[in-house]
């Protein structure tokens, strides 16, 4: 089974280092990350808000994945686990 136990800092760090997101700012206890679509892409830019908590609940993790453009939740969790 794939682990779903990540801290918010781990998620934000992986997205910023491996997912081509820019860590734009920290507002309160949330990291705001942005991804700009390349000119030849037919998708919109993405903004992801990650709560910097010790443990992120599964529903919130799924929402972060949706905002980041994931296609498969288990694959997203495996990618996070592999890159942390």
Short mmCIF file of N, CA, C and O in Angstrom, two decimals:
data_model
loop_
_atom_site.label_atom_id
_atom_site.label_comp_id
_atom_site.label_asym_id
_atom_site.label_seq_id
_atom_site.Cartn_x
_atom_site.Cartn_y
_atom_site.Cartn_z
N UNK A 1 0.84 -1.18 0.00
CA UNK A 1 0.00 0.00 0.00
C UNK A 1 0.89 1.25 0.00
O UNK A 1 1.95 1.29 0.60
N UNK A 2 0.42 2.26 -0.66
CA UNK A 2 1.15 3.51 -0.80
C UNK A 2 0.97 4.34 0.46
O UNK A 2 -0.13 4.45 0.99
N UNK A 3 2.07 4.96 0.94
CA UNK A 3 1.96 5.82 2.10
C UNK A 3 1.25 7.11 1.74
O UNK A 3 1.40 7.63 0.63
N UNK A 4 0.48 7.61 2.67
CA UNK A 4 -0.22 8.88 2.50
C UNK A 4 0.07 9.78 3.68
O UNK A 4 -0.69 10.70 3.95
N UNK A 5 1.16 9.51 4.36
CA UNK A 5 1.53 10.25 5.57
C UNK A 5 2.68 11.21 5.23
O UNK A 5 3.84 10.82 5.23
N UNK A 6 2.31 12.46 4.93
CA UNK A 6 3.30 13.47 4.57
C UNK A 6 3.04 14.73 5.39
O UNK A 6 1.90 15.05 5.70
N UNK A 7 4.12 15.44 5.69
CA UNK A 7 3.96 16.75 6.31
C UNK A 7 3.75 17.76 5.19
O UNK A 7 4.13 17.52 4.03
N UNK A 8 3.18 18.89 5.52
CA UNK A 8 2.97 19.94 4.52
C UNK A 8 4.28 20.45 3.96
O UNK A 8 4.40 20.73 2.77
N UNK A 9 5.31 20.55 4.82
CA UNK A 9 6.61 21.02 4.35
C UNK A 9 7.20 20.05 3.33
O UNK A 9 7.77 20.47 2.33
N UNK A 10 7.05 18.74 3.58
CA UNK A 10 7.56 17.74 2.63
C UNK A 10 6.88 17.89 1.27
O UNK A 10 7.53 17.85 0.23
N UNK A 11 5.57 18.06 1.29
CA UNK A 11 4.81 18.20 0.04
C UNK A 11 5.26 19.44 -0.72
O UNK A 11 5.55 19.38 -1.92
N UNK A 12 5.34 20.57 -0.02
CA UNK A 12 5.74 21.82 -0.67
C UNK A 12 7.16 21.73 -1.21
O UNK A 12 7.45 22.20 -2.32
N UNK A 13 8.05 21.10 -0.45
CA UNK A 13 9.44 20.96 -0.87
C UNK A 13 9.54 20.11 -2.14
O UNK A 13 10.28 20.47 -3.07
N UNK A 14 8.81 19.02 -2.19
CA UNK A 14 8.86 18.15 -3.37
C UNK A 14 8.28 18.86 -4.59
O UNK A 14 8.85 18.82 -5.68
N UNK A 15 7.16 19.55 -4.41
CA UNK A 15 6.57 20.28 -5.54
C UNK A 15 7.52 21.37 -6.05
O UNK A 15 7.66 21.55 -7.25
N UNK A 16 8.19 22.04 -5.12
CA UNK A 16 9.11 23.12 -5.52
C UNK A 16 10.38 22.57 -6.16
O UNK A 16 10.87 23.12 -7.14
N UNK A 17 10.92 21.49 -5.63
CA UNK A 17 12.19 20.96 -6.14
C UNK A 17 12.04 20.03 -7.33
O UNK A 17 12.91 20.01 -8.20
N UNK A 18 10.98 19.25 -7.36
CA UNK A 18 10.84 18.23 -8.41
C UNK A 18 9.66 18.46 -9.33
O UNK A 18 9.58 17.82 -10.38
N UNK A 19 8.75 19.33 -8.95
CA UNK A 19 7.53 19.49 -9.73
C UNK A 19 7.44 20.77 -10.51
O UNK A 19 6.39 21.11 -11.03
N UNK A 20 8.55 21.52 -10.58
CA UNK A 20 8.59 22.77 -11.34
C UNK A 20 7.65 23.86 -10.83
O UNK A 20 7.27 24.75 -11.58
N UNK A 21 7.29 23.79 -9.58
CA UNK A 21 6.50 24.84 -8.96
C UNK A 21 7.45 25.84 -8.31
O UNK A 21 8.51 25.47 -7.82
N UNK A 22 7.06 27.09 -8.29
CA UNK A 22 7.82 28.13 -7.59
C UNK A 22 7.13 28.41 -6.27
O UNK A 22 5.92 28.64 -6.23
N UNK A 23 7.92 28.39 -5.18
CA UNK A 23 7.39 28.72 -3.85
C UNK A 23 7.32 30.25 -3.81
O UNK A 23 8.30 30.92 -3.60
N UNK A 24 6.12 30.79 -4.04
CA UNK A 24 5.93 32.22 -4.20
C UNK A 24 5.96 32.95 -2.86
O UNK A 24 6.61 33.98 -2.72
N UNK A 25 5.23 32.41 -1.89
CA UNK A 25 5.18 33.06 -0.58
C UNK A 25 4.63 32.09 0.46
O UNK A 25 4.12 31.02 0.13
N UNK A 26 4.76 32.49 1.69
CA UNK A 26 4.15 31.77 2.80
C UNK A 26 3.19 32.73 3.47
O UNK A 26 3.59 33.80 3.92
N UNK A 27 1.93 32.36 3.51
CA UNK A 27 0.91 33.18 4.13
C UNK A 27 0.37 32.42 5.33
O UNK A 27 -0.25 31.37 5.17
N UNK A 28 0.63 32.94 6.53
CA UNK A 28 0.23 32.23 7.74
C UNK A 28 0.97 30.92 7.80
O UNK A 28 2.19 30.89 7.77
N UNK A 29 0.23 29.82 7.85
CA UNK A 29 0.89 28.50 7.86
C UNK A 29 0.65 27.75 6.56
O UNK A 29 0.62 26.53 6.53
N UNK A 30 0.50 28.50 5.45
CA UNK A 30 0.31 27.89 4.14
C UNK A 30 1.38 28.35 3.16
O UNK A 30 1.68 29.54 3.08
N UNK A 31 1.94 27.41 2.42
CA UNK A 31 2.88 27.72 1.34
C UNK A 31 2.05 27.89 0.07
O UNK A 31 1.17 27.07 -0.22
N UNK A 32 2.31 28.94 -0.68
CA UNK A 32 1.63 29.19 -1.94
C UNK A 32 2.64 28.93 -3.06
O UNK A 32 3.69 29.59 -3.12
N UNK A 33 2.33 27.96 -3.90
CA UNK A 33 3.22 27.58 -5.00
C UNK A 33 2.52 27.80 -6.32
O UNK A 33 1.30 27.62 -6.42
N UNK A 34 3.28 28.21 -7.33
CA UNK A 34 2.70 28.47 -8.65
C UNK A 34 3.50 27.74 -9.72
O UNK A 34 4.72 27.63 -9.64
N UNK A 35 2.78 27.28 -10.73
CA UNK A 35 3.35 26.67 -11.91
C UNK A 35 2.82 27.42 -13.12
O UNK A 35 1.61 27.63 -13.25
N UNK A 36 3.72 27.87 -13.98
CA UNK A 36 3.33 28.57 -15.19
C UNK A 36 3.43 27.61 -16.37
O UNK A 36 4.47 26.98 -16.57
N UNK A 37 2.35 27.54 -17.12
CA UNK A 37 2.32 26.65 -18.28
C UNK A 37 3.23 27.19 -19.38
O UNK A 37 3.27 28.40 -19.61
N UNK A 38 3.98 26.32 -20.05
CA UNK A 38 4.79 26.75 -21.19
C UNK A 38 3.89 27.31 -22.30
O UNK A 38 2.71 26.95 -22.38
N UNK A 39 4.42 28.17 -23.14
CA UNK A 39 3.61 28.78 -24.19
C UNK A 39 2.93 27.76 -25.12
O UNK A 39 1.83 28.00 -25.60
N UNK A 40 3.57 26.62 -25.36
CA UNK A 40 2.98 25.63 -26.27
C UNK A 40 2.02 24.67 -25.58
O UNK A 40 1.50 23.76 -26.19
N UNK A 41 1.75 24.89 -24.29
CA UNK A 41 0.83 24.06 -23.51
C UNK A 41 -0.58 24.62 -23.66
O UNK A 41 -0.77 25.83 -23.71
N UNK A 42 -1.57 23.77 -23.67
CA UNK A 42 -2.95 24.23 -23.77
C UNK A 42 -3.66 24.19 -22.41
O UNK A 42 -4.87 24.09 -22.34
N UNK A 43 -2.89 24.27 -21.31
CA UNK A 43 -3.46 24.30 -19.97
C UNK A 43 -3.21 25.65 -19.33
O UNK A 43 -2.38 26.43 -19.78
N UNK A 44 -3.96 25.92 -18.27
CA UNK A 44 -3.80 27.17 -17.53
C UNK A 44 -2.70 27.03 -16.49
O UNK A 44 -2.30 25.93 -16.12
N UNK A 45 -2.24 28.17 -15.98
CA UNK A 45 -1.30 28.17 -14.87
C UNK A 45 -1.97 27.56 -13.66
O UNK A 45 -3.20 27.56 -13.55
N UNK A 46 -1.17 27.04 -12.73
CA UNK A 46 -1.71 26.40 -11.53
C UNK A 46 -1.19 27.08 -10.27
O UNK A 46 -0.02 27.45 -10.21
N UNK A 47 -2.05 27.20 -9.29
CA UNK A 47 -1.67 27.70 -7.97
C UNK A 47 -2.08 26.65 -6.95
O UNK A 47 -3.21 26.17 -6.96
N UNK A 48 -1.14 26.30 -6.09
CA UNK A 48 -1.39 25.26 -5.08
C UNK A 48 -1.10 25.85 -3.71
O UNK A 48 -0.04 26.45 -3.49
N UNK A 49 -2.02 25.67 -2.79
CA UNK A 49 -1.84 26.09 -1.41
C UNK A 49 -1.64 24.84 -0.55
O UNK A 49 -2.46 23.93 -0.56
N UNK A 50 -0.51 24.80 0.17
CA UNK A 50 -0.16 23.63 0.97
C UNK A 50 -0.09 24.04 2.44
O UNK A 50 0.73 24.90 2.80
N UNK A 51 -0.92 23.45 3.31
CA UNK A 51 -0.82 23.76 4.73
C UNK A 51 0.47 23.17 5.30
O UNK A 51 0.75 22.00 5.10
N UNK A 52 1.23 23.98 5.97
CA UNK A 52 2.52 23.54 6.52
C UNK A 52 2.33 22.91 7.90
O UNK A 52 2.90 23.35 8.89
N UNK A 53 1.52 21.86 7.94
CA UNK A 53 1.23 21.15 9.18
C UNK A 53 2.12 19.92 9.28
O UNK A 53 2.71 19.48 8.30
N UNK A 54 2.19 19.34 10.49
CA UNK A 54 3.00 18.15 10.71
C UNK A 54 2.49 16.96 9.91
O UNK A 54 3.26 16.11 9.48
N UNK A 55 1.19 16.89 9.73
CA UNK A 55 0.58 15.80 8.97
C UNK A 55 -0.60 16.36 8.19
O UNK A 55 -1.44 17.05 8.74
N UNK A 56 -0.64 16.06 6.90
CA UNK A 56 -1.72 16.55 6.04
C UNK A 56 -2.73 15.42 5.86
O UNK A 56 -2.36 14.31 5.46
N UNK A 57 -4.01 15.68 6.17
CA UNK A 57 -5.04 14.64 6.01
C UNK A 57 -5.16 14.19 4.55
O UNK A 57 -4.85 14.94 3.62
N UNK A 58 -5.64 12.97 4.35
CA UNK A 58 -5.74 12.39 3.02
C UNK A 58 -6.60 13.23 2.08
O UNK A 58 -6.25 13.42 0.92
N UNK A 59 -7.71 13.75 2.56
CA UNK A 59 -8.58 14.58 1.72
C UNK A 59 -7.89 15.84 1.25
O UNK A 59 -8.03 16.26 0.10
N UNK A 60 -7.12 16.46 2.14
CA UNK A 60 -6.36 17.65 1.78
C UNK A 60 -5.26 17.30 0.80
O UNK A 60 -5.00 18.04 -0.16
N UNK A 61 -4.61 16.17 1.01
CA UNK A 61 -3.57 15.70 0.10
C UNK A 61 -4.15 15.47 -1.30
O UNK A 61 -3.55 15.85 -2.31
N UNK A 62 -5.33 14.89 -1.37
CA UNK A 62 -6.00 14.67 -2.65
C UNK A 62 -6.32 16.00 -3.33
O UNK A 62 -6.12 16.17 -4.53
N UNK A 63 -6.75 16.98 -2.56
CA UNK A 63 -7.05 18.32 -3.10
C UNK A 63 -5.78 19.00 -3.62
O UNK A 63 -5.80 19.64 -4.67
N UNK A 64 -4.67 18.84 -2.90
CA UNK A 64 -3.39 19.40 -3.34
C UNK A 64 -2.99 18.75 -4.66
O UNK A 64 -2.56 19.43 -5.60
N UNK A 65 -3.16 17.45 -4.75
CA UNK A 65 -2.85 16.74 -5.99
C UNK A 65 -3.71 17.21 -7.15
O UNK A 65 -3.22 17.41 -8.26
N UNK A 66 -5.00 17.41 -6.90
CA UNK A 66 -5.89 17.93 -7.94
C UNK A 66 -5.42 19.30 -8.42
O UNK A 66 -5.37 19.56 -9.62
N UNK A 67 -5.10 20.17 -7.47
CA UNK A 67 -4.63 21.52 -7.82
C UNK A 67 -3.32 21.47 -8.59
O UNK A 67 -3.06 22.32 -9.45
N UNK A 68 -2.48 20.48 -8.28
CA UNK A 68 -1.17 20.35 -8.94
C UNK A 68 -1.28 19.66 -10.29
O UNK A 68 -0.30 19.63 -11.04
N UNK A 69 -2.44 19.10 -10.62
CA UNK A 69 -2.65 18.48 -11.92
C UNK A 69 -2.42 16.99 -11.97
O UNK A 69 -2.14 16.44 -13.03
N UNK A 70 -2.57 16.31 -10.83
CA UNK A 70 -2.36 14.86 -10.82
C UNK A 70 -3.46 14.15 -11.60
O UNK A 70 -4.57 14.64 -11.71
N UNK A 71 -3.10 12.99 -12.14
CA UNK A 71 -4.08 12.15 -12.84
C UNK A 71 -4.48 10.96 -12.00
O UNK A 71 -5.61 10.49 -12.09
N UNK A 72 -3.56 10.47 -11.17
CA UNK A 72 -3.80 9.28 -10.36
C UNK A 72 -3.29 9.55 -8.94
O UNK A 72 -2.12 9.87 -8.76
N UNK A 73 -4.16 9.42 -7.95
CA UNK A 73 -3.80 9.76 -6.57
C UNK A 73 -2.69 8.87 -6.02
O UNK A 73 -1.74 9.37 -5.40
N UNK A 74 -2.78 7.56 -6.23
CA UNK A 74 -1.75 6.65 -5.72
C UNK A 74 -0.39 6.94 -6.37
O UNK A 74 0.64 6.92 -5.72
N UNK A 75 -0.42 7.25 -7.66
CA UNK A 75 0.82 7.58 -8.37
C UNK A 75 1.41 8.89 -7.82
O UNK A 75 2.62 9.02 -7.67
N UNK A 76 0.55 9.84 -7.50
CA UNK A 76 0.99 11.11 -6.91
C UNK A 76 1.65 10.86 -5.56
O UNK A 76 2.73 11.40 -5.26
N UNK A 77 1.05 10.02 -4.73
CA UNK A 77 1.62 9.69 -3.42
C UNK A 77 2.95 8.97 -3.56
O UNK A 77 3.89 9.23 -2.81
N UNK A 78 3.05 8.05 -4.52
CA UNK A 78 4.32 7.36 -4.77
C UNK A 78 5.40 8.34 -5.19
O UNK A 78 6.54 8.26 -4.76
N UNK A 79 5.03 9.29 -6.06
CA UNK A 79 5.98 10.30 -6.52
C UNK A 79 6.46 11.17 -5.36
O UNK A 79 7.65 11.45 -5.24
N UNK A 80 5.53 11.59 -4.49
CA UNK A 80 5.90 12.36 -3.31
C UNK A 80 6.86 11.57 -2.42
O UNK A 80 7.89 12.08 -1.97
N UNK A 81 6.51 10.31 -2.17
CA UNK A 81 7.32 9.47 -1.29
C UNK A 81 8.72 9.25 -1.89
O UNK A 81 9.71 9.29 -1.17
N UNK A 82 8.79 9.04 -3.18
CA UNK A 82 10.07 8.80 -3.85
C UNK A 82 10.97 10.05 -3.83
O UNK A 82 12.19 9.93 -3.75
N UNK A 83 10.37 11.22 -3.90
CA UNK A 83 11.15 12.47 -4.02
C UNK A 83 11.35 13.24 -2.72
O UNK A 83 11.99 14.27 -2.73
N UNK A 84 10.82 12.74 -1.61
CA UNK A 84 11.00 13.50 -0.36
C UNK A 84 12.34 13.29 0.26
O UNK A 84 13.12 12.48 -0.02
#
